[in-house]
PDB file of N, CA, C and O in Angstrom:
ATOM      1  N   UNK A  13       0.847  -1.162   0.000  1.00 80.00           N
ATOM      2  CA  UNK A  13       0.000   0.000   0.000  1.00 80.00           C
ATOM      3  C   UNK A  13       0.898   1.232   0.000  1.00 80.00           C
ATOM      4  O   UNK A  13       1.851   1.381   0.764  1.00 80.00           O
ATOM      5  N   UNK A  14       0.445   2.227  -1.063  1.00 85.00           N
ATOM      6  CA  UNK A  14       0.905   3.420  -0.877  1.00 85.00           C
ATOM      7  C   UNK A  14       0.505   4.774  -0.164  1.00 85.00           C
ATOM      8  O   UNK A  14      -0.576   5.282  -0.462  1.00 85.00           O
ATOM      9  N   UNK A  15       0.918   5.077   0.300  1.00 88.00           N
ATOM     10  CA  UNK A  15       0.494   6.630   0.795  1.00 88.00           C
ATOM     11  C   UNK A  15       0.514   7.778   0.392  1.00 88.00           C
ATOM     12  O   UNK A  15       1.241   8.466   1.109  1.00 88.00           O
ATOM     13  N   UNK A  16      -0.185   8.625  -0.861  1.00 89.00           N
ATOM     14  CA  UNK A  16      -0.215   9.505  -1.059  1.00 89.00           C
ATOM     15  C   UNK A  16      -0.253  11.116  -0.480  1.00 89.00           C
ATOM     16  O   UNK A  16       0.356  12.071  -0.961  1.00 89.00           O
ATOM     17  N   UNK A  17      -0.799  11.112   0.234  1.00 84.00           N
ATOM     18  CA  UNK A  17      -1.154  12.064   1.050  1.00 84.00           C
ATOM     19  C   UNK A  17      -2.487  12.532   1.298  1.00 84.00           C
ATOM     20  O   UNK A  17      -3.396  11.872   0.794  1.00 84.00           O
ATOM     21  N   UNK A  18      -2.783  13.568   1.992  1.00 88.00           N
ATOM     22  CA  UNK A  18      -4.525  13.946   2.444  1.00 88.00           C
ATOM     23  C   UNK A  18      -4.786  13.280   3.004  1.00 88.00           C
ATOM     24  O   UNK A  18      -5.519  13.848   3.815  1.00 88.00           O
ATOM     25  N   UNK A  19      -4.719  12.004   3.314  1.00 89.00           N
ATOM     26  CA  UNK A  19      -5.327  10.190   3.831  1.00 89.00           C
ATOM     27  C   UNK A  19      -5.699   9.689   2.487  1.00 89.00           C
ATOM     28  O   UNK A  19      -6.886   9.366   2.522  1.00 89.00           O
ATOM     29  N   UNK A  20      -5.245   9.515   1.462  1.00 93.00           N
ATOM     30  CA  UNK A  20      -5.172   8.582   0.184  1.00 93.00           C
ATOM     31  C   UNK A  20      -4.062   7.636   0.192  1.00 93.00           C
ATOM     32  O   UNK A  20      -2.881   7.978   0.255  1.00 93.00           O
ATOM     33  N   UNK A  21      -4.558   6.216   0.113  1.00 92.00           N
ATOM     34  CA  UNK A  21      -3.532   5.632   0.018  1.00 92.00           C
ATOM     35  C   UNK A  21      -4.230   4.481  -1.320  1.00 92.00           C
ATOM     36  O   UNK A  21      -5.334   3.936  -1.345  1.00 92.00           O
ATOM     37  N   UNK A  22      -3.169   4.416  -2.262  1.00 90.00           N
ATOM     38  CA  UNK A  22      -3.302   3.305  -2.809  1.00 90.00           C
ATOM     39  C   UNK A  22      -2.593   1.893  -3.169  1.00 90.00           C
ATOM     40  O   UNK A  22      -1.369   1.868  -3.039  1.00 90.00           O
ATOM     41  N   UNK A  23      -3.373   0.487  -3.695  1.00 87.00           N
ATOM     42  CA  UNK A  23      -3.118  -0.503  -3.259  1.00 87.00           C
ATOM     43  C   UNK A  23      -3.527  -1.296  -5.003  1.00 87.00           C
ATOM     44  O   UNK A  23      -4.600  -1.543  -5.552  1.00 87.00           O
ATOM     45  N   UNK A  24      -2.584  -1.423  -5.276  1.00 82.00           N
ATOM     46  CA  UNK A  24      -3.091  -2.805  -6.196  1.00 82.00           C
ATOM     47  C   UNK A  24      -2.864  -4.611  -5.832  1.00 82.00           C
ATOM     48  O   UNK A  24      -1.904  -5.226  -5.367  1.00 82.00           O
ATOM     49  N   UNK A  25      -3.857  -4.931  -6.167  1.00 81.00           N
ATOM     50  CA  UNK A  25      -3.965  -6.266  -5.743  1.00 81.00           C
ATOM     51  C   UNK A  25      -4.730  -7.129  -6.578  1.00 81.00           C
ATOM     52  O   UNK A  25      -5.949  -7.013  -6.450  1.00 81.00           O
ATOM     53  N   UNK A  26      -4.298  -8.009  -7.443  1.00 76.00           N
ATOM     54  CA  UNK A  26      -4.726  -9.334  -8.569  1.00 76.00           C
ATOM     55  C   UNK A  26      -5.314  -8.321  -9.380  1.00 76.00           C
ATOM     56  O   UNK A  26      -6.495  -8.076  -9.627  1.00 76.00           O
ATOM     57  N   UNK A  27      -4.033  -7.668  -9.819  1.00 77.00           N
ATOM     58  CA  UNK A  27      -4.752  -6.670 -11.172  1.00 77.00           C
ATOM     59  C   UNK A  27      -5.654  -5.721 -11.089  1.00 77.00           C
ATOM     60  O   UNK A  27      -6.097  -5.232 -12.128  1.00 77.00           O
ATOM     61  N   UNK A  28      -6.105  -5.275  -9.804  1.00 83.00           N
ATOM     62  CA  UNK A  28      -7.726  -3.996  -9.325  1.00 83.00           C
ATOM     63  C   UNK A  28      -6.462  -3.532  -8.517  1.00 83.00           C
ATOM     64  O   UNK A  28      -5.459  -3.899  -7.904  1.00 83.00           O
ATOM     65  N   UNK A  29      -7.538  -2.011  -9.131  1.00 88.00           N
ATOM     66  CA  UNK A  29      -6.461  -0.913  -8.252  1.00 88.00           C
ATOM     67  C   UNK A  29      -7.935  -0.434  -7.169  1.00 88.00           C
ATOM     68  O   UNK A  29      -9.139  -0.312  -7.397  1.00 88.00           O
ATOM     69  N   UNK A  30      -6.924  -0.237  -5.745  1.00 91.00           N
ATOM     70  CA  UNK A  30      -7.956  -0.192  -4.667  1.00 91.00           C
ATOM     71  C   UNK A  30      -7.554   1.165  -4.145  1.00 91.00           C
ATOM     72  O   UNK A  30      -6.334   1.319  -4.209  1.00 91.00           O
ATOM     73  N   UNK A  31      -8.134   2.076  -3.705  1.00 94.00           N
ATOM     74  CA  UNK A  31      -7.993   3.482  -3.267  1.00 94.00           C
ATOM     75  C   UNK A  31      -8.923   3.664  -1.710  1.00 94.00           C
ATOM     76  O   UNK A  31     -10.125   3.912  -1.614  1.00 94.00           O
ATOM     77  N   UNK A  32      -8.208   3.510  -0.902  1.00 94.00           N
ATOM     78  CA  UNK A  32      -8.536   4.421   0.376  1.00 94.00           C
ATOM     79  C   UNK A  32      -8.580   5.314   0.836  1.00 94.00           C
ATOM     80  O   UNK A  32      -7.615   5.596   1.547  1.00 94.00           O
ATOM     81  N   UNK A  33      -9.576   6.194   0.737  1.00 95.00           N
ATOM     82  CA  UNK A  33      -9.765   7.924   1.640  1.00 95.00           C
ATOM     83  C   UNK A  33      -9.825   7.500   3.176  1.00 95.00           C
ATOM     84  O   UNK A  33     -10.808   6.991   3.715  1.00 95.00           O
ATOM     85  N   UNK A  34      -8.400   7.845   3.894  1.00 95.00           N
ATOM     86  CA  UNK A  34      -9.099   7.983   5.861  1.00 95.00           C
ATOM     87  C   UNK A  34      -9.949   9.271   5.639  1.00 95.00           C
ATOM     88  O   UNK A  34      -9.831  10.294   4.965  1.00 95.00           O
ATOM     89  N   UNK A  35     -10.774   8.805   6.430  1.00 94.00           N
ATOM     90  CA  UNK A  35     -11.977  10.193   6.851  1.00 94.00           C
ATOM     91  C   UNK A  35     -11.680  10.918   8.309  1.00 94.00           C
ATOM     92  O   UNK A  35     -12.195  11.994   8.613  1.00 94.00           O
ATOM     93  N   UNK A  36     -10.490   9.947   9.444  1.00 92.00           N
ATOM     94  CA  UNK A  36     -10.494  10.649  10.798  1.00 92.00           C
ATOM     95  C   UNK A  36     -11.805   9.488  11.219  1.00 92.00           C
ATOM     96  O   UNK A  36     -12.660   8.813  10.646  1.00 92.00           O
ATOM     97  N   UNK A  37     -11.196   9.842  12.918  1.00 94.00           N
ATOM     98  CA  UNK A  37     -11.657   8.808  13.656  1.00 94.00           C
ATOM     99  C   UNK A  37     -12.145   7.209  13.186  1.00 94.00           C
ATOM    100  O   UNK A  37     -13.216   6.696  13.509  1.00 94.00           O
ATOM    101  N   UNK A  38     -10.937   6.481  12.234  1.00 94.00           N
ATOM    102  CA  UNK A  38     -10.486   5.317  12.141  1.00 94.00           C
ATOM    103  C   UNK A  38     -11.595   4.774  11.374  1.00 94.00           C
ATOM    104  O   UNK A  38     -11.886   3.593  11.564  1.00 94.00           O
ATOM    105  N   UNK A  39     -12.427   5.638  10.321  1.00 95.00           N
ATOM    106  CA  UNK A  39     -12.716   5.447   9.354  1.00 95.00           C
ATOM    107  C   UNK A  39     -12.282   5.934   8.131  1.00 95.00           C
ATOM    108  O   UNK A  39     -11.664   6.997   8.074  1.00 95.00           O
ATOM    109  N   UNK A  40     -12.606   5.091   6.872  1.00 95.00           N
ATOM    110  CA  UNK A  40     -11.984   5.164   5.687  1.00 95.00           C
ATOM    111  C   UNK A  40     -13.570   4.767   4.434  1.00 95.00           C
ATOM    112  O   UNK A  40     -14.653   4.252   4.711  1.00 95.00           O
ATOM    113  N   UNK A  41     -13.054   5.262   3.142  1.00 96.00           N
ATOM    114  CA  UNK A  41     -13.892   5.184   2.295  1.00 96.00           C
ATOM    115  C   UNK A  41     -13.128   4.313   1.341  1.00 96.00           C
ATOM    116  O   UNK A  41     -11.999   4.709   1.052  1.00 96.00           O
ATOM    117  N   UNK A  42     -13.540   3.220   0.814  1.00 94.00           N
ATOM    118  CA  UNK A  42     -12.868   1.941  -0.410  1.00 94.00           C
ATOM    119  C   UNK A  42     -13.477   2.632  -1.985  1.00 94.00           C
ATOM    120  O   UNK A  42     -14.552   3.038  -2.426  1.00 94.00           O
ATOM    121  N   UNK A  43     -12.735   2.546  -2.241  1.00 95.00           N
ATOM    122  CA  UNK A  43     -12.962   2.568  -3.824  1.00 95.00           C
ATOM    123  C   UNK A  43     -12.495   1.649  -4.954  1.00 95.00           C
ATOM    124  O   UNK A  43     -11.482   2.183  -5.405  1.00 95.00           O
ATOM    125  N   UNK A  44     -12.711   0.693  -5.525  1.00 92.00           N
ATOM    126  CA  UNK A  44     -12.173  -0.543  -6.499  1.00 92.00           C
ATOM    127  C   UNK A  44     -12.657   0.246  -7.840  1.00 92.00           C
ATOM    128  O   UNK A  44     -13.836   0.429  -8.141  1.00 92.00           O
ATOM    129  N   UNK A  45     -11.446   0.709  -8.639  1.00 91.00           N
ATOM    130  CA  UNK A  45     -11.378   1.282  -9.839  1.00 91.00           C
ATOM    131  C   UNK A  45     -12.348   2.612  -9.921  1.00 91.00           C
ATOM    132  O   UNK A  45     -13.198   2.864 -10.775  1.00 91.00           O
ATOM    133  N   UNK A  46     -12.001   3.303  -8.896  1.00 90.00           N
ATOM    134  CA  UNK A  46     -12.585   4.463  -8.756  1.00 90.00           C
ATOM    135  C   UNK A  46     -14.565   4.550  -8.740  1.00 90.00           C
ATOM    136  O   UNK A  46     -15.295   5.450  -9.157  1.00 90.00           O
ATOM    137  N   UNK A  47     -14.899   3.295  -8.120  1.00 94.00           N
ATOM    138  CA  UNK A  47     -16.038   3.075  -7.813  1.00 94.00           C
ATOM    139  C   UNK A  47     -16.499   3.088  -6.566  1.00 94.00           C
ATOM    140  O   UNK A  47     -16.386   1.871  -6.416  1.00 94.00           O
ATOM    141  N   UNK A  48     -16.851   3.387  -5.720  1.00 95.00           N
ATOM    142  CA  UNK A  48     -17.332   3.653  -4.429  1.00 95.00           C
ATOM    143  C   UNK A  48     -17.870   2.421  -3.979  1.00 95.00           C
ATOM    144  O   UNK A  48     -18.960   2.003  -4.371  1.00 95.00           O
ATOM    145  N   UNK A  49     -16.899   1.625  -2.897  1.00 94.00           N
ATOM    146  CA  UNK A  49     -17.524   0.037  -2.556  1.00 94.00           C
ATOM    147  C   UNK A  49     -17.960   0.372  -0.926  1.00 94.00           C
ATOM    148  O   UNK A  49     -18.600  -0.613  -0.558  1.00 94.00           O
ATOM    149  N   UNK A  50     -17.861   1.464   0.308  1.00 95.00           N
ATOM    150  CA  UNK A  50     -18.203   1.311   1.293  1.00 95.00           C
ATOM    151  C   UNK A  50     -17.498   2.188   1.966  1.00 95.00           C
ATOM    152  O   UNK A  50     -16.707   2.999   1.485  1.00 95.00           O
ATOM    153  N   UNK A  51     -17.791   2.029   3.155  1.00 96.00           N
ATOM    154  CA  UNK A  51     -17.276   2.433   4.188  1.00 96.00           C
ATOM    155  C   UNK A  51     -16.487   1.346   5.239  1.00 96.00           C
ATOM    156  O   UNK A  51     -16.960   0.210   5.242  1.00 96.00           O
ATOM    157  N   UNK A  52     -15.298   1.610   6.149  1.00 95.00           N
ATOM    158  CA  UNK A  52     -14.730   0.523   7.022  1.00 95.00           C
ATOM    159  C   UNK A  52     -14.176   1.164   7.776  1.00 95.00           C
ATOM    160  O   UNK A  52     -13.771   2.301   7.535  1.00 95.00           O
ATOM    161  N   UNK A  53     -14.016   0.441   9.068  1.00 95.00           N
ATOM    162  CA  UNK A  53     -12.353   0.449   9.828  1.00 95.00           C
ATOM    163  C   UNK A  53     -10.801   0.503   8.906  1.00 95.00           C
ATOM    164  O   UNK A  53     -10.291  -0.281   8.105  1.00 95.00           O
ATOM    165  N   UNK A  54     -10.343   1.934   9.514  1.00 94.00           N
ATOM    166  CA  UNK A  54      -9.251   2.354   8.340  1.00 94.00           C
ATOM    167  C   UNK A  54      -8.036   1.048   8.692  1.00 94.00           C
ATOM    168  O   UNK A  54      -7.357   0.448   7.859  1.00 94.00           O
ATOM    169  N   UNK A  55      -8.041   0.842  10.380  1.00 94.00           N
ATOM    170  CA  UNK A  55      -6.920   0.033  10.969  1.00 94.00           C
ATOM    171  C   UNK A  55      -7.211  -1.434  10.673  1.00 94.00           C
ATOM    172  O   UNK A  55      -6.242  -2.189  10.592  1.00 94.00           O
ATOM    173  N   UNK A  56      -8.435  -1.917  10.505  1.00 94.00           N
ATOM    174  CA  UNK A  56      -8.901  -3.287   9.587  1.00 94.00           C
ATOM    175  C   UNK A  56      -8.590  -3.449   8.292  1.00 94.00           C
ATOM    176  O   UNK A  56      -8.188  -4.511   7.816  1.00 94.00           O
ATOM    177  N   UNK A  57      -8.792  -2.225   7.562  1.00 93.00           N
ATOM    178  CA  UNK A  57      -8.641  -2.533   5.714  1.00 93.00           C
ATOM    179  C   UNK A  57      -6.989  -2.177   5.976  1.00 93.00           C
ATOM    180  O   UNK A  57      -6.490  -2.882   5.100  1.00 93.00           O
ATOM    181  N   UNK A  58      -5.881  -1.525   6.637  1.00 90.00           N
ATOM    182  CA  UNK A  58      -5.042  -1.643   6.483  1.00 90.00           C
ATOM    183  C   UNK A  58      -4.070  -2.921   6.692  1.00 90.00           C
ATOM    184  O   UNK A  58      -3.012  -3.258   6.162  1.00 90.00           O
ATOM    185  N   UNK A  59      -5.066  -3.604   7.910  1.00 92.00           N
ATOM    186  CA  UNK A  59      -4.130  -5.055   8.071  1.00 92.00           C
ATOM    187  C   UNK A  59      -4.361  -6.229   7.016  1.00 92.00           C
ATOM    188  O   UNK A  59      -3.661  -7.178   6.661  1.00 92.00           O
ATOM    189  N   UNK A  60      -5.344  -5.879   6.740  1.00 91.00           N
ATOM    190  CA  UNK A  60      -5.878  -7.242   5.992  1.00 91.00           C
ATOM    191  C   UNK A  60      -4.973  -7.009   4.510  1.00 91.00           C
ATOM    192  O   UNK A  60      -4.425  -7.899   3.860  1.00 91.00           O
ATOM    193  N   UNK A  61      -4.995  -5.872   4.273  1.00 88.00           N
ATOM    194  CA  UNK A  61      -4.445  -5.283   2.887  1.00 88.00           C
ATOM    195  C   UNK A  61      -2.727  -5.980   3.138  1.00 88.00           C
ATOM    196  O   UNK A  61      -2.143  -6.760   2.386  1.00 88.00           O
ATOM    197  N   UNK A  62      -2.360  -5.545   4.092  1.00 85.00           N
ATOM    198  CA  UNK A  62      -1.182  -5.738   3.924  1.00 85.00           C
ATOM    199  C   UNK A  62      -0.779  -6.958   4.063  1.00 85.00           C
ATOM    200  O   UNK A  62       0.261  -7.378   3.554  1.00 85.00           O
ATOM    201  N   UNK A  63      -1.565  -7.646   4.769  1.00 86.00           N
ATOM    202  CA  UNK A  63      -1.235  -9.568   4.909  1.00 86.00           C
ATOM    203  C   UNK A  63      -1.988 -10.212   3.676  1.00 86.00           C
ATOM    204  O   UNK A  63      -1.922 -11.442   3.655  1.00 86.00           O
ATOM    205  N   UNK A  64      -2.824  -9.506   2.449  1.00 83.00           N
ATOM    206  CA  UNK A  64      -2.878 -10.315   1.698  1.00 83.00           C
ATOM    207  C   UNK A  64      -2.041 -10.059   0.321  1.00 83.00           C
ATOM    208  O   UNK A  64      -1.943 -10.813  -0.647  1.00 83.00           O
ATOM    209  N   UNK A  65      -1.363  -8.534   0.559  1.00 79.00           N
ATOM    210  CA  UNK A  65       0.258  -8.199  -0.315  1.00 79.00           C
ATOM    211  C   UNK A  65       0.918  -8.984  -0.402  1.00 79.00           C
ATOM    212  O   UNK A  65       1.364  -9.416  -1.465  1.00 79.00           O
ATOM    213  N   UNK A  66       1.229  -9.494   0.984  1.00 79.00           N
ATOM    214  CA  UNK A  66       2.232 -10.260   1.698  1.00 79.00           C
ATOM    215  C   UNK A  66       1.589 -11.659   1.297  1.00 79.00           C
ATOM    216  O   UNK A  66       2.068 -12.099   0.252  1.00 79.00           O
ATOM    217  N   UNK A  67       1.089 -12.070   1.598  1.00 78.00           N
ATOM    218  CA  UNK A  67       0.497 -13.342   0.487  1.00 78.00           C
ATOM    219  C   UNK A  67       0.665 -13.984  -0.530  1.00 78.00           C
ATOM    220  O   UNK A  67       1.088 -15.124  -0.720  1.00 78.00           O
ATOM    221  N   UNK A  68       0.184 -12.917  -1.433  1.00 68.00           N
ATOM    222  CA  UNK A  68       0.257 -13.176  -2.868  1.00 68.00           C
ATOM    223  C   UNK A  68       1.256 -12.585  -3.754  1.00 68.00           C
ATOM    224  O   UNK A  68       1.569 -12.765  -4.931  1.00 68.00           O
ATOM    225  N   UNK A  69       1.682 -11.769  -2.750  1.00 64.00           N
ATOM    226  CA  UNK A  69       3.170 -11.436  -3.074  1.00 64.00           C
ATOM    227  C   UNK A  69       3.338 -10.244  -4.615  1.00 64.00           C
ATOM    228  O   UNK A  69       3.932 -10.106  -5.684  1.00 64.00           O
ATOM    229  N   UNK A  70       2.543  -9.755  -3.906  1.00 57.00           N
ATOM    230  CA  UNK A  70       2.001  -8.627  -5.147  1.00 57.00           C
ATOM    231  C   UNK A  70       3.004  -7.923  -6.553  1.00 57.00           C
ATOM    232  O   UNK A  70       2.766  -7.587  -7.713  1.00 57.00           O
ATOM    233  N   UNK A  71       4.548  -7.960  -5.390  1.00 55.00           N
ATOM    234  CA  UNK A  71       5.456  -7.219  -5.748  1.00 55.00           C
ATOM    235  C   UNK A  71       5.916  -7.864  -6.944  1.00 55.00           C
ATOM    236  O   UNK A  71       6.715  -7.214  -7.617  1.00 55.00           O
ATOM    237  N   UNK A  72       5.511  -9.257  -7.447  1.00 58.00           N
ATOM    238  CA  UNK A  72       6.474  -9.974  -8.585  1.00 58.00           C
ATOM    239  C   UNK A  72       5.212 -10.123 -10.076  1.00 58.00           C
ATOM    240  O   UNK A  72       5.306 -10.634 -11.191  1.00 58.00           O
ATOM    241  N   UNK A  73       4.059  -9.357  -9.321  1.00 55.00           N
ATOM    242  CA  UNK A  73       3.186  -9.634 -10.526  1.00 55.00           C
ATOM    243  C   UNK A  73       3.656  -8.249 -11.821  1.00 55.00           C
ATOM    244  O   UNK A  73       4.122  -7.126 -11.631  1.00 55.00           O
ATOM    245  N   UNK A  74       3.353  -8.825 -12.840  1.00 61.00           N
ATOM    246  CA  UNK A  74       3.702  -7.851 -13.552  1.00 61.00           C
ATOM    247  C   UNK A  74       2.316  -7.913 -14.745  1.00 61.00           C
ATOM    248  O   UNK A  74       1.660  -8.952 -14.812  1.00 61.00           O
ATOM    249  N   UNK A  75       2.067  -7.049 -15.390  1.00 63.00           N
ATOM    250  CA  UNK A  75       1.285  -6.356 -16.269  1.00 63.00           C
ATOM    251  C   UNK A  75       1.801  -7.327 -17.683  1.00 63.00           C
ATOM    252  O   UNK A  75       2.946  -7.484 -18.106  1.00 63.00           O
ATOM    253  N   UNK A  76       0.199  -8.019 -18.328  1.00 64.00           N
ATOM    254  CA  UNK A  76       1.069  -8.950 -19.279  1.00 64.00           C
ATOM    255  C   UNK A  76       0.753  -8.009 -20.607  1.00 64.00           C
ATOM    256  O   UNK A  76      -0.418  -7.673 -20.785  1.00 64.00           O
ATOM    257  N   UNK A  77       1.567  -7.664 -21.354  1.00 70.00           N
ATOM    258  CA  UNK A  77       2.065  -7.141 -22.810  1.00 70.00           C
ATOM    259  C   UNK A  77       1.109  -8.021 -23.721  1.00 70.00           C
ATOM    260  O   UNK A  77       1.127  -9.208 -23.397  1.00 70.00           O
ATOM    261  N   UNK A  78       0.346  -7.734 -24.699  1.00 73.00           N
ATOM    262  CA  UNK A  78      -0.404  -8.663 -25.407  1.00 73.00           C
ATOM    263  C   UNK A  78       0.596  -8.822 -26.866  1.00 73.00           C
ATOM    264  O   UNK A  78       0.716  -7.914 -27.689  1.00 73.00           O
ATOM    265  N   UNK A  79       1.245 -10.136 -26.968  1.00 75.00           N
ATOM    266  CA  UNK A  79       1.737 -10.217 -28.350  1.00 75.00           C
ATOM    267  C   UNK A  79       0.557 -10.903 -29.220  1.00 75.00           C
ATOM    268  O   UNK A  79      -0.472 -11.435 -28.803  1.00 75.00           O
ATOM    269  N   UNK A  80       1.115 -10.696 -30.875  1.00 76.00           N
ATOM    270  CA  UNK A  80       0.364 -11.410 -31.716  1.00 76.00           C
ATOM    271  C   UNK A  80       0.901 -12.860 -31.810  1.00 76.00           C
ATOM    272  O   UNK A  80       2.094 -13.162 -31.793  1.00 76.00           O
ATOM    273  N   UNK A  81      -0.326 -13.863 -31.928  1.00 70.00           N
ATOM    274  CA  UNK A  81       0.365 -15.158 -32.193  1.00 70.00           C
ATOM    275  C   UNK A  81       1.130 -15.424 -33.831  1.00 70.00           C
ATOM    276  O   UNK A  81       0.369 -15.308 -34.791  1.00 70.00           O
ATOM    277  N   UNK A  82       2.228 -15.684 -34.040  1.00 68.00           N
ATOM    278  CA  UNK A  82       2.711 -15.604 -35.299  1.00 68.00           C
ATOM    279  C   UNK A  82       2.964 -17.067 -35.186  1.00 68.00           C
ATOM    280  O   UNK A  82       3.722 -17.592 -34.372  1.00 68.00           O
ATOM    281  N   UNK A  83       2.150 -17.749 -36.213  1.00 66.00           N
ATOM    282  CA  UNK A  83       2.272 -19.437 -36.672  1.00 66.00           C
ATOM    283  C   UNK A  83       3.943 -19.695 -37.170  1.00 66.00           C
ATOM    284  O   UNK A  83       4.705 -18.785 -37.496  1.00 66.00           O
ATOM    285  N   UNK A  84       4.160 -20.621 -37.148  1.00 70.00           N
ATOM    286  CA  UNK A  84       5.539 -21.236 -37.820  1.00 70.00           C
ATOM    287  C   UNK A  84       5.054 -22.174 -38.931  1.00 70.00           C
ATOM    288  O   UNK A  84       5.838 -22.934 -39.498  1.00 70.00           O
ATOM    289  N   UNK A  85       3.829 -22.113 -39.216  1.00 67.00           N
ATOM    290  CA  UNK A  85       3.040 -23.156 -40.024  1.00 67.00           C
ATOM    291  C   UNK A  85       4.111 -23.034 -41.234  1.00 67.00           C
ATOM    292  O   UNK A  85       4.632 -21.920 -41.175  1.00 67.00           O
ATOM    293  N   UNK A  86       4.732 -23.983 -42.565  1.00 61.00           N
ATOM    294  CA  UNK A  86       5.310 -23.528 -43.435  1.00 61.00           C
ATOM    295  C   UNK A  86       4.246 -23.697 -44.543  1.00 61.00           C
ATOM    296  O   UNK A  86       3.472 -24.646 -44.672  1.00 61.00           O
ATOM    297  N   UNK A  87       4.370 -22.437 -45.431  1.00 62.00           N
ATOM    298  CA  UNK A  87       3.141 -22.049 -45.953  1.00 62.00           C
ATOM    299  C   UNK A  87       3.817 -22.622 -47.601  1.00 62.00           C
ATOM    300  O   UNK A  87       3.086 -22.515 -48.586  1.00 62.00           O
ATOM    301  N   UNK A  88       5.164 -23.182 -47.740  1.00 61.00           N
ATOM    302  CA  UNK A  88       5.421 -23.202 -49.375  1.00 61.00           C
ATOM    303  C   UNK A  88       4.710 -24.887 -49.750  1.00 61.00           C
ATOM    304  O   UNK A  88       5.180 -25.630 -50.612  1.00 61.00           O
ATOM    305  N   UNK A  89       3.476 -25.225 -48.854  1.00 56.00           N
ATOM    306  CA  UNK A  89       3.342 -26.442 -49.958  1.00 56.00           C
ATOM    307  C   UNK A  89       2.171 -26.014 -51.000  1.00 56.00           C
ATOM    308  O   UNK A  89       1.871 -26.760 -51.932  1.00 56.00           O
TER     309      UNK A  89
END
């Protein structure tokens, strides 16, 4: 999870980008792709967030590049 500032912090996790507003007094507002999913405990969505980083190990996923499939078929018969 990152910390932007204001109380924004953001979090990607299995490809969804997750955005937390703290609001003060240990609430927070969720957002999944800039959609409004709720309200929570800021000190709950921060633990859980970070033990399921730590999990799945967020840090080695990478963004897959779409190639074209190019056949090896040989086309001179």
């Amino acid at each position: 999870m990152i910390r932007l500032g204001d109380g924004v912090y953001m979090c990607h996790l299995n490809g969804h980008q997750l955005k937390i507003m703290y609001k003060g007094n240990d609430i927070c507002e969720l957002y999944l792709e800039n959609e409004f999913q709720g309200k929570a405990s800021f000190q709950y969505v921060k633990k859980k967030l970070s033990e399921l980083e730590k999990k799945w190990g967020t840090h080695k996923v990478k963004n897959y590049h779409f190639k074209e499939l190019l056949s090896n078929f040989d086309q001179s018969i």
